[in-house]
Amino acid sequence: MRYLWYFRQMKQVKIVPLFFLVIFFLSCKEEVLKNDGLPNQKTQEEKFVPVDFSQFKNLNNKEQLQLSKKILNKRAINSSDKYRLFNLNRFLYSKLNEPDSAIGACKKMLNLEITKESDAYLGHVNFRLGLYFNQINLRDSAFYYYNIAKKHFFKTKDSLQLGASFLNIAYIESNFGDYTKSDSSAVASIKFINGKKATTTASAYNILAINSKQRSIYQDAVNYYKKGIAITTRKSSKIIYKNNLANVYKEFKDYSKAILILENLLKDSIVNLKTKARVIDNLAYIKWLNNANEPVEKDLLFAKSIRIQEKDTYGLAASYTHLSDFFKEKDTEKALLYAMKMYDATKELVNPKGQIEAIEKITALVTPLKAIKYYEESIRLSDSLQKVETNRQYKFAKIKYDYEEEEKKKLKFKTLATENKLIAEQENNQKKNILIITVILASSLLFLLYRRKQQHKKQVLQEKYNTETRIAKKLHDELGNDIFKILTKVQASTYKPTDIINDLDKIYLQTRAISHENDTIETGGDFENHFRELVASYNSDTCKIILKDLASIELNKLDKEKQIVIYRVFNEFFVNMKKHSEATLVVVACKRIKNEYQIIYSDNGVGFKENKIIYKNGLKNTKIRIKNMNGTLNFENNPIRGIKIIFNFKN
């Protein structure tokens, strides 16, 4: 039963620490999660009045604009409704041809929380800003906002809007003469559209054609215009591309193809009068270039009249150019008149290049004296144009540089943020690892302490069990046998009282030895007296025990454990002496050398038989005890002189 109980205790040793380890780890993990989590705070929602957008029905643009302003000024509106109202304002301002106000509405949209949190909203608002800045000829600003829109559309993977952004960027880059970059942007537009929107793809081919024409790569321009014409589904765009294609053929003097294209255009009904006037004018002018005797005056004048009616100043400048060229050889006065009108139209358009071209025509038609003033004007315009173009190119280059630098900074900050986040995660992981290691070490330490405690309990239980077994064995083997012998002698008729008395005395000594071996030991400051009592208990008339220099080892100052060992060891020596040695004299001599102690036991008994030391239970236990206190035990056996045992230990 004792062993069964012991094994149950050992099972508990394994299970309890593991259970404790799991509980401790989970509690620590829960604490970490609490510390890493966001504070549990309730946010009070702001109460907003929803906007009823049905009230805008049946109102004209100005009325809708007034109503939206009134709502924005007088009511608490949530971010979503504000976005819709500002977007409506942007649309209405655009319809009312107020691009500056539309820009203001867009900038208000950018400041809304709902916009800041959405790449889709940010993409669309910045795209609209690009459109409006382009509308008021601030193409550098338009370029900036198109690029921002492009960045947000990349995040939302909106390929159609990406294509539109790249297309508009391509037109601006072409306008600033950066044809290579413009080509790249146009190709990117085609790539992202991927055939999903024909009009946008056709526009990209149109800009590629324009760039090729500007660089005098006419065949490429022809090919791109043909692709645009084949793809577009919009009739107005098709007319424009065909007209442009005819002009390309005109540049490398393939007049017959240009004339054929323009004549076919006029066979179809052209609704837009400005476009119709352009086709009529170009056709007449190319026919005249092809054949100077071609009667095209009527068509040139007809196109001019349409443009006057439509107040198309840009178109009129082109008509006056063609008419001046047409009359140059036929009627100098008319040629000069139209050259002067061309100059006025280009001046009104603030078109220095057109003005310089008009001056060149004028100076070719007037006397040298009159031409001087125009030459001076031409020089002034050339210088001004060069300065404007330089500033324009510089401004565009600066806006591109600023944008690229801003993108580099954002990328740098993004990289730094990523690195900081990575470092923070690493530090967090290190902290968690340290915490886990600490928990494991603490748990392991507690487990080891618990296990050691349990092992100590086990050892105590085992020692108790061994002691009980030893006592039981002694009682059975020694006392029991001796008592049985006495009983046998008493029953015999020939027993002698002296023999019985001697046997009873022997039993008494054995009982006392067992008592001394297992009773409590008085340790501490009175241990020396307790040890002397032990010696005295074995001192008899038949065997004298002499203590020599006992005070030198200062028994009272020794550790409790050493005192117990010394007591148990010498009790074992005395028991063996009484039982086996037949000694009449025992000397226990003590010696101290610094921190080392020596106790020598010697008697004049029979010693070990055949000069061989036999380690039975008593001596085995004695040797184990001495070893546990880091002591040594040496036997010197001499059958003539008895036995000598040297016991050494340190303080």
XYZ file of C-alpha atoms in Angstrom:
651
model
C 0.000 0.000 0.000
C 2.862 2.324 0.787
C 4.382 1.875 -2.708
C 0.975 2.363 -4.346
C 0.574 5.636 -2.493
C 4.097 6.649 -3.528
C 3.424 6.129 -7.270
C 0.213 8.143 -6.996
C 2.263 10.957 -5.521
C 4.684 10.792 -8.465
C 1.809 11.105 -10.990
C 0.712 14.259 -9.224
C 4.274 15.563 -9.504
C 4.001 15.357 -13.329
C 0.443 16.643 -13.760
C 0.253 19.537 -11.285
C 3.227 21.596 -12.629
C 2.046 21.187 -16.231
C -1.399 22.407 -15.263
C 0.157 25.330 -13.404
C 2.373 26.141 -16.426
C -0.609 26.279 -18.808
C -2.650 28.472 -16.448
C 0.265 30.846 -15.879
C 1.046 31.171 -19.599
C -2.580 31.823 -20.532
C -2.901 34.501 -17.868
C 0.245 36.225 -19.134
C -0.962 36.015 -22.740
C -4.282 37.550 -21.744
C -2.442 40.403 -20.059
C -0.348 40.997 -23.197
C -3.469 41.125 -25.335
C -5.016 43.618 -22.966
C -1.963 45.840 -23.124
C -1.713 45.610 -26.918
C -5.413 46.240 -27.526
C -7.068 49.565 -28.074
C -8.706 51.246 -25.077
C -12.305 50.279 -24.660
C -13.878 53.657 -25.162
C -17.354 54.334 -26.474
C -17.542 57.025 -29.090
C -20.609 59.161 -29.122
C -21.993 59.432 -32.652
C -22.729 62.874 -33.868
C -26.346 63.264 -34.871
C -26.852 64.491 -38.426
C -29.971 65.367 -40.364
C -30.105 63.328 -43.612
C -30.490 65.300 -46.848
C -33.570 64.680 -48.997
C -32.124 64.810 -52.519
C -35.523 64.380 -54.151
C -36.167 68.096 -53.569
C -33.620 68.913 -56.300
C -35.894 67.448 -58.982
C -37.564 69.824 -61.415
C -35.099 72.634 -60.547
C -32.809 74.293 -63.059
C -29.051 74.439 -62.577
C -28.980 77.795 -60.774
C -31.860 76.825 -58.474
C -30.147 73.535 -57.586
C -26.946 75.440 -56.829
C -28.723 77.890 -54.516
C -30.546 75.100 -52.685
C -27.363 73.065 -52.114
C -25.571 76.156 -50.733
C -28.486 76.829 -48.393
C -28.429 73.252 -47.069
C -24.645 73.323 -46.559
C -24.821 76.608 -44.626
C -27.733 75.860 -42.284
C -27.665 72.147 -41.430
C -25.403 69.621 -39.722
C -24.741 67.134 -42.522
C -22.793 63.888 -42.433
C -19.672 63.512 -44.565
C -21.381 61.309 -47.148
C -24.168 63.834 -47.864
C -21.628 66.681 -47.926
C -19.684 64.812 -50.579
C -22.820 64.441 -52.726
C -23.694 68.138 -52.331
C -20.187 69.375 -53.180
C -20.089 66.963 -56.124
C -23.423 68.371 -57.317
C -22.019 71.914 -56.986
C -18.942 70.916 -58.992
C -21.151 69.541 -61.760
C -23.425 72.606 -61.785
C -20.493 75.047 -61.866
C -19.085 73.098 -64.810
C -22.414 73.303 -66.641
C -22.588 77.033 -65.924
C -19.055 77.427 -67.351
C -17.535 78.468 -64.014
C -14.416 76.240 -63.784
C -12.852 78.298 -60.957
C -15.891 77.663 -58.732
C -15.860 73.988 -59.747
C -12.215 73.825 -58.590
C -13.241 75.327 -55.216
C -15.984 72.700 -54.789
C -13.490 69.929 -55.570
C -11.012 71.225 -52.986
C -13.774 71.223 -50.359
C -14.474 67.599 -51.268
C -10.811 66.755 -50.641
C -11.100 67.989 -47.024
C -13.973 65.615 -46.156
C -13.173 62.647 -43.905
C -15.054 60.248 -46.188
C -12.820 61.371 -49.067
C -9.571 61.128 -47.107
C -10.363 57.528 -46.196
C -11.165 56.430 -49.772
C -8.713 56.100 -52.656
C -11.663 55.866 -55.075
C -13.041 59.264 -53.961
C -9.567 60.840 -53.940
C -8.898 59.520 -57.442
C -12.121 60.943 -58.917
C -11.864 64.347 -57.191
C -8.228 64.871 -58.264
C -9.117 63.762 -61.804
C -11.859 66.438 -61.936
C -9.399 69.040 -60.665
C -7.110 68.096 -63.557
C -9.973 68.597 -66.031
C -10.899 72.043 -64.691
C -7.311 73.312 -64.489
C -6.782 72.117 -68.066
C -9.976 73.962 -69.044
C -8.553 77.272 -67.791
C -5.192 76.544 -69.504
C -3.297 75.912 -66.235
C -1.888 72.726 -67.679
C 0.963 72.425 -65.185
C -1.566 72.249 -62.312
C -3.715 69.887 -64.381
C -0.668 67.636 -64.850
C -0.089 67.603 -61.069
C -3.659 66.574 -60.197
C -3.880 63.963 -62.967
C -0.785 62.319 -61.525
C -2.281 62.293 -58.013
C -5.488 60.788 -59.418
C -3.413 58.166 -61.222
C -1.748 57.139 -57.956
C -5.107 56.557 -56.224
C -6.536 54.695 -59.231
C -3.525 52.393 -59.044
C -4.522 51.507 -55.476
C -8.140 50.811 -56.433
C -7.012 48.969 -59.622
C -9.454 51.068 -61.692
C -7.972 50.376 -65.131
C -10.453 52.583 -67.050
C -9.728 55.642 -64.902
C -6.010 54.894 -65.077
C -6.286 54.871 -68.875
C -8.133 58.211 -68.845
C -5.533 59.749 -66.488
C -2.594 58.619 -68.638
C -4.376 59.949 -71.754
C -4.830 63.445 -70.309
C -1.252 63.446 -69.039
C -0.112 62.488 -72.563
C -1.964 65.490 -74.103
C -0.357 67.881 -71.584
C 3.140 66.446 -72.160
C 2.608 66.785 -75.926
C 1.467 70.388 -75.483
C 4.720 71.137 -73.632
C 6.774 69.475 -76.368
C 7.797 66.442 -74.316
C 6.828 64.023 -77.101
C 8.773 61.020 -75.833
C 7.111 61.144 -72.414
C 3.785 61.809 -74.108
C 4.200 58.672 -76.230
C 4.906 56.595 -73.092
C 1.808 57.947 -71.342
C -0.376 57.319 -74.415
C 0.886 53.723 -74.668
C 0.179 53.242 -70.924
C -3.357 54.523 -71.530
C -3.897 51.952 -74.311
C -2.483 49.226 -72.069
C -4.786 49.958 -69.123
C -7.911 50.467 -71.269
C -7.157 47.105 -72.914
C -9.913 47.532 -75.504
C -12.642 48.190 -72.912
C -13.324 51.768 -74.034
C -12.959 52.506 -77.762
C -13.125 56.319 -77.559
C -10.295 56.547 -75.005
C -8.102 54.132 -76.964
C -8.768 56.099 -80.195
C -7.811 59.342 -78.401
C -4.526 57.725 -77.316
C -3.768 56.849 -80.976
C -4.685 60.432 -81.892
C -2.085 61.852 -79.487
C 0.515 59.371 -80.787
C -0.275 60.643 -84.315
C 0.042 64.293 -83.230
C 3.438 63.570 -81.606
C 4.656 61.818 -84.762
C 3.494 64.699 -86.972
C 5.235 67.249 -84.733
C 8.470 65.317 -85.187
C 7.828 64.995 -88.951
C 7.445 61.231 -88.735
C 4.508 61.374 -91.118
C 4.098 57.687 -91.889
C 3.751 56.852 -88.178
C 1.227 59.681 -87.870
C -0.780 58.196 -90.759
C -0.762 54.734 -89.173
C -1.880 56.032 -85.754
C -4.689 58.144 -87.273
C -5.925 55.126 -89.214
C -5.987 53.052 -86.000
C -7.912 55.781 -84.202
C -10.423 56.092 -87.065
C -10.942 52.299 -87.123
C -11.506 52.045 -83.370
C -13.580 55.097 -82.422
C -17.368 54.766 -82.277
C -17.928 58.508 -81.960
C -18.745 60.182 -85.293
C -17.429 63.609 -84.245
C -14.078 62.057 -83.274
C -13.915 60.126 -86.552
C -14.406 63.384 -88.525
C -11.651 65.142 -86.540
C -9.197 62.243 -87.023
C -9.907 62.070 -90.771
C -9.440 65.826 -91.108
C -6.125 65.511 -89.222
C -5.100 62.588 -91.443
C -5.781 64.725 -94.539
C -3.513 67.435 -93.109
C -0.731 64.852 -92.631
C -1.045 63.816 -96.284
C -0.876 67.528 -97.147
C 2.448 67.822 -95.227
C 4.204 65.317 -97.479
C 2.263 66.577 -100.514
C 0.098 63.544 -101.141
C -2.718 65.927 -102.074
C -4.900 63.384 -103.893
C -5.359 61.246 -100.747
C -6.043 64.317 -98.628
C -8.647 65.602 -101.130
C -10.358 62.181 -101.270
C -10.653 61.994 -97.466
C -12.104 65.519 -97.158
C -14.535 65.085 -100.049
C -15.865 61.881 -98.484
C -16.314 63.747 -95.201
C -18.456 66.394 -96.891
C -20.672 63.719 -98.420
C -21.768 62.834 -94.870
C -23.848 65.309 -92.942
C -21.631 67.252 -90.538
C -23.793 68.710 -87.791
C -21.160 70.871 -86.115
C -20.752 74.021 -88.222
C -17.261 74.768 -86.931
C -16.123 71.308 -87.985
C -17.909 71.673 -91.343
C -16.203 75.025 -91.981
C -12.828 73.461 -91.135
C -13.321 70.613 -93.627
C -14.518 72.980 -96.401
C -11.622 75.359 -95.799
C -8.973 72.583 -95.683
C -10.380 70.916 -98.814
C -10.373 74.171 -100.786
C -6.850 75.090 -99.611
C -5.400 71.607 -100.448
C -7.103 71.658 -103.864
C -5.434 75.038 -104.519
C -2.068 73.653 -103.378
C -2.564 70.739 -105.760
C -3.628 73.043 -108.640
C -3.225 76.837 -108.415
C -5.874 77.266 -111.123
C -8.515 75.385 -109.126
C -11.580 77.662 -108.586
C -11.691 77.466 -104.730
C -12.265 81.152 -103.855
C -15.983 80.597 -103.346
C -15.375 77.688 -100.906
C -12.716 79.636 -98.981
C -15.058 82.595 -98.551
C -17.965 80.297 -97.628
C -15.929 78.693 -94.846
C -14.913 82.199 -93.655
C -18.559 83.294 -93.480
C -19.533 80.262 -91.370
C -16.706 81.024 -88.959
C -17.743 84.659 -88.664
C -21.291 83.491 -87.955
C -20.054 81.006 -85.333
C -17.609 83.569 -83.875
C -14.834 81.022 -84.369
C -11.777 83.290 -84.049
C -9.353 80.374 -84.140
C -10.960 79.107 -87.357
C -10.986 82.623 -88.805
C -7.230 82.919 -88.307
C -6.847 79.762 -90.444
C -9.272 81.126 -93.105
C -7.373 84.440 -93.306
C -4.091 82.523 -93.671
C -5.421 80.475 -96.582
C -7.084 83.499 -98.273
C -3.874 85.554 -97.992
C -1.905 82.734 -99.624
C -4.593 82.274 -102.291
C -4.611 86.003 -103.307
C -0.864 86.542 -102.995
C -0.227 86.017 -106.715
C -3.689 87.110 -107.879
C -4.526 90.244 -105.888
C -1.861 91.815 -103.646
C -4.283 94.179 -101.907
C -6.629 91.370 -100.944
C -3.686 89.233 -99.869
C -2.464 92.103 -97.624
C -6.003 92.677 -96.290
C -6.330 89.057 -95.207
C -2.798 89.044 -93.800
C -3.715 92.098 -91.674
C -6.927 90.354 -90.550
C -4.908 87.263 -89.730
C -2.610 89.442 -87.585
C -5.610 90.933 -85.722
C -7.185 87.503 -85.139
C -3.958 85.965 -83.808
C -3.404 89.026 -81.630
C -6.901 88.561 -80.200
C -6.100 84.904 -79.573
C -2.805 85.922 -77.878
C -1.012 83.638 -80.313
C 2.515 85.039 -80.808
C 3.440 82.307 -83.301
C 0.411 83.205 -85.425
C 1.237 86.900 -85.145
C 4.806 86.310 -86.323
C 3.513 84.239 -89.256
C 1.045 87.029 -90.134
C 3.836 89.632 -89.978
C 5.927 87.545 -92.353
C 3.034 87.601 -94.825
C 2.535 91.369 -94.339
C 6.210 92.266 -94.800
C 6.260 90.249 -98.036
C 3.384 92.361 -99.379
C 4.328 95.926 -98.309
C 7.150 98.304 -99.154
C 10.437 98.000 -97.227
C 9.746 101.303 -95.432
C 6.410 100.080 -94.093
C 7.856 96.669 -93.347
C 10.364 98.120 -90.831
C 7.744 98.612 -88.152
C 6.493 95.049 -88.623
C 10.028 93.711 -88.461
C 10.488 95.414 -85.113
C 7.192 93.932 -83.927
C 8.280 90.527 -85.185
C 11.566 90.755 -83.248
C 9.739 91.857 -80.104
C 7.209 89.025 -80.466
C 9.965 86.481 -81.115
C 11.824 87.551 -77.982
C 8.586 87.580 -75.984
C 7.575 84.211 -77.402
C 10.958 82.756 -76.556
C 10.707 84.123 -73.019
C 7.137 82.859 -72.592
C 8.042 79.468 -74.001
C 11.099 79.251 -71.750
C 9.039 80.197 -68.688
C 6.338 77.796 -69.770
C 8.798 74.947 -70.212
C 10.520 75.831 -66.932
C 7.215 75.914 -65.071
C 6.199 72.557 -66.498
C 9.615 71.073 -65.742
C 9.391 72.452 -62.201
C 5.911 71.008 -61.655
C 7.176 67.634 -62.892
C 10.262 67.896 -60.696
C 8.219 68.910 -57.646
C 5.800 66.078 -58.247
C 8.606 63.547 -58.673
C 10.362 64.866 -55.559
C 7.118 64.693 -53.629
C 6.628 61.106 -54.801
C 10.208 60.301 -53.773
C 9.588 61.798 -50.321
C 6.345 59.865 -49.991
C 8.138 56.708 -51.062
C 10.927 57.464 -48.588
C 8.463 58.091 -45.760
C 6.554 54.986 -46.790
C 9.791 52.997 -46.728
C 10.713 54.491 -43.350
C 7.216 53.775 -42.058
C 7.522 50.186 -43.292
C 10.956 49.864 -41.702
C 9.705 51.394 -38.431
C 6.714 49.088 -38.508
C 9.036 46.144 -39.106
C 11.308 47.273 -36.259
C 8.280 47.737 -34.001
C 7.036 44.267 -34.928
C 10.491 42.821 -34.278
C 10.665 44.593 -30.914
C 7.154 43.425 -30.125
C 8.092 39.889 -31.113
C 11.238 40.145 -29.004
C 9.171 41.325 -26.045
C 6.739 38.485 -26.578
C 9.614 36.031 -26.916
C 11.204 37.400 -23.748
C 7.857 37.133 -21.988
C 7.352 33.568 -23.217
C 10.924 32.624 -22.249
C 10.445 34.280 -18.853
C 7.194 32.404 -18.352
C 8.808 29.136 -19.410
C 11.856 29.724 -17.178
C 9.692 30.759 -14.232
C 7.415 27.804 -14.795
C 10.411 25.499 -15.170
C 11.932 26.866 -11.959
C 8.653 26.430 -10.120
C 8.329 22.960 -11.612
C 11.862 22.054 -10.494
C 11.225 23.418 -7.007
C 7.964 21.551 -6.828
C 9.578 18.372 -8.136
C 12.473 18.694 -5.696
C 10.018 19.147 -2.876
C 8.124 16.089 -3.996
C 11.367 14.121 -4.343
C 12.352 15.233 -0.858
C 9.003 14.025 0.412
C 9.599 10.780 -1.436
C 13.048 10.427 0.143
C 11.634 11.148 3.594
C 8.917 8.576 3.026
C 11.472 6.086 1.703
C 13.761 6.689 4.681
C 10.861 6.229 7.050
C 9.951 3.040 5.272
C 13.577 1.804 5.367
C 13.847 2.713 9.036
C 10.629 0.896 9.875
C 11.821 -2.121 7.849
C 15.208 -2.110 9.552
C 13.679 -1.824 13.006
C 11.215 -4.591 12.209
C 14.074 -6.786 10.930
C 16.153 -6.145 14.024
C 13.240 -6.833 16.312
C 12.575 -10.073 14.459
C 16.114 -11.255 13.767
C 17.882 -10.135 16.917
C 15.506 -9.456 19.778
C 12.979 -12.063 18.647
C 15.595 -14.804 18.357
C 17.205 -13.941 21.700
C 13.846 -13.875 23.479
C 12.997 -17.254 21.919
C 16.337 -18.667 23.220
C 15.565 -17.388 26.723
C 12.132 -18.967 26.619
C 13.736 -22.249 25.540
C 16.230 -22.080 28.407
C 13.509 -21.256 30.946
C 11.494 -24.265 29.797
C 14.544 -26.492 30.146
C 15.084 -28.054 33.582
C 18.825 -27.406 33.488
C 18.760 -23.632 32.944
C 21.028 -21.383 35.042
C 19.707 -18.022 36.346
C 23.026 -16.338 35.526
C 22.732 -17.366 31.877
C 19.230 -15.945 31.701
C 20.351 -12.715 33.346
C 23.201 -12.357 30.844
C 20.829 -13.009 27.944
C 18.325 -10.475 29.268
C 21.149 -7.936 29.660
C 22.139 -8.585 26.052
C 18.509 -8.021 24.944
C 18.429 -4.800 26.939
C 21.588 -3.566 25.229
C 20.185 -4.407 21.810
C 16.926 -2.593 22.637
C 18.882 0.430 23.790
C 20.990 0.370 20.620
C 17.877 0.308 18.460
C 16.471 3.150 20.534
C 19.625 5.211 20.146
C 19.692 4.510 16.433
C 16.161 5.775 15.796
C 15.257 8.172 18.589
C 15.303 11.963 18.200
C 18.682 13.634 18.464
C 19.174 16.716 20.538
C 21.105 19.151 18.287
C 22.361 22.662 18.795
C 24.236 24.209 21.715
C 23.843 21.161 24.016
C 24.803 18.507 21.474
C 28.187 17.738 23.129
C 26.465 16.695 26.356
C 23.993 14.599 24.355
C 26.909 12.895 22.594
C 28.631 12.242 25.932
C 25.430 10.623 27.193
C 25.492 8.332 24.129
C 29.066 7.326 24.935
C 28.202 6.832 28.605
C 25.266 4.566 27.704
C 27.688 2.102 26.069
C 30.349 2.399 28.817
C 30.308 -0.645 31.113
C 32.456 -2.657 33.477
C 33.384 -5.024 30.681
C 34.214 -2.313 28.151
C 35.635 1.066 28.982
C 35.182 3.981 26.506
C 37.650 6.856 26.694
C 36.974 10.257 25.074
C 40.122 12.182 24.162
C 40.155 15.935 23.285
C 36.431 15.988 22.444
C 36.258 19.710 23.179
C 38.757 20.441 20.372
C 36.197 19.855 17.636
C 33.538 22.093 19.260
C 30.591 19.823 18.599
C 28.067 22.439 19.731
C 29.100 24.806 16.902
C 28.718 22.285 14.094
C 25.778 22.345 11.683
C 22.688 20.463 12.723
C 23.112 17.983 9.866
C 26.732 17.225 10.865
C 25.727 16.726 14.482
C 23.076 14.199 13.446
C 25.539 12.307 11.215
C 28.203 12.172 13.975
C 25.630 10.884 16.454
C 24.292 8.198 14.087
C 27.783 7.125 12.949
C 29.194 6.624 16.439
C 26.024 4.951 17.647
C 26.561 2.443 14.821
C 30.231 1.997 15.866
C 29.252 1.351 19.494
C 26.482 -1.088 18.520
C 28.906 -3.102 16.371
C 31.454 -2.972 19.181
C 28.958 -4.436 21.673
C 27.666 -7.079 19.283
C 30.790 -8.279 17.519
C 34.129 -6.847 18.673
C 34.397 -8.295 22.236
C 36.464 -5.214 23.002
C 37.342 -4.230 26.552
C 38.700 -0.801 25.664
C 37.522 1.828 23.195
C 39.270 5.163 22.527
C 37.597 8.028 20.678
C 40.319 10.610 19.901
C 39.457 14.039 18.395
C 41.722 16.423 16.504
C 41.249 19.757 14.644
C 43.541 21.242 12.011
C 42.180 24.637 10.918
C 38.768 23.888 9.339
C 39.296 20.142 9.094
C 38.206 17.750 11.831
C 39.262 14.177 12.572
C 37.678 11.658 14.944
C 39.505 8.347 15.353
C 37.676 5.326 16.785
C 39.848 2.414 17.942
C 39.206 -0.655 20.065
C 41.065 -3.794 21.102
C 38.422 -6.179 19.867
C 38.607 -9.011 17.379
C 38.249 -6.786 14.293
C 37.017 -8.120 10.987
C 37.489 -11.801 10.272
C 40.167 -12.665 7.732
C 41.128 -8.974 7.693
C 38.174 -8.283 5.344
C 35.767 -5.374 5.908
C 32.155 -6.460 5.390
C 29.718 -3.590 4.646
C 26.344 -4.644 5.985
C 23.272 -2.362 6.310
C 24.647 -0.465 9.300
C 28.046 0.317 7.799
C 26.480 1.029 4.405
C 24.174 3.641 5.948
C 27.117 5.045 7.900
C 29.224 5.445 4.782
C 26.318 7.113 2.893
C 25.734 9.587 5.720
C 29.423 10.565 5.854
C 29.568 10.950 2.080
C 26.521 13.284 2.148
C 28.397 15.619 4.507
C 31.482 15.509 2.241
C 33.397 13.470 4.787
C 35.615 10.386 4.486
C 35.721 7.125 6.415
C 38.779 4.822 6.481
C 39.107 1.424 8.196
C 42.322 -0.067 9.496
C 41.778 -3.696 10.564
C 44.235 -5.647 12.745
C 43.064 -8.929 14.284
C 45.669 -8.614 17.093
C 45.106 -4.988 18.048
C 41.415 -4.650 17.042
C 40.075 -2.068 14.601
C 40.807 1.581 13.834
C 38.317 3.844 12.033
C 39.385 7.342 10.884
C 36.518 9.794 10.287
C 37.457 13.110 8.568
C 35.161 16.038 7.736
C 35.234 19.800 7.262
C 33.371 22.493 9.112
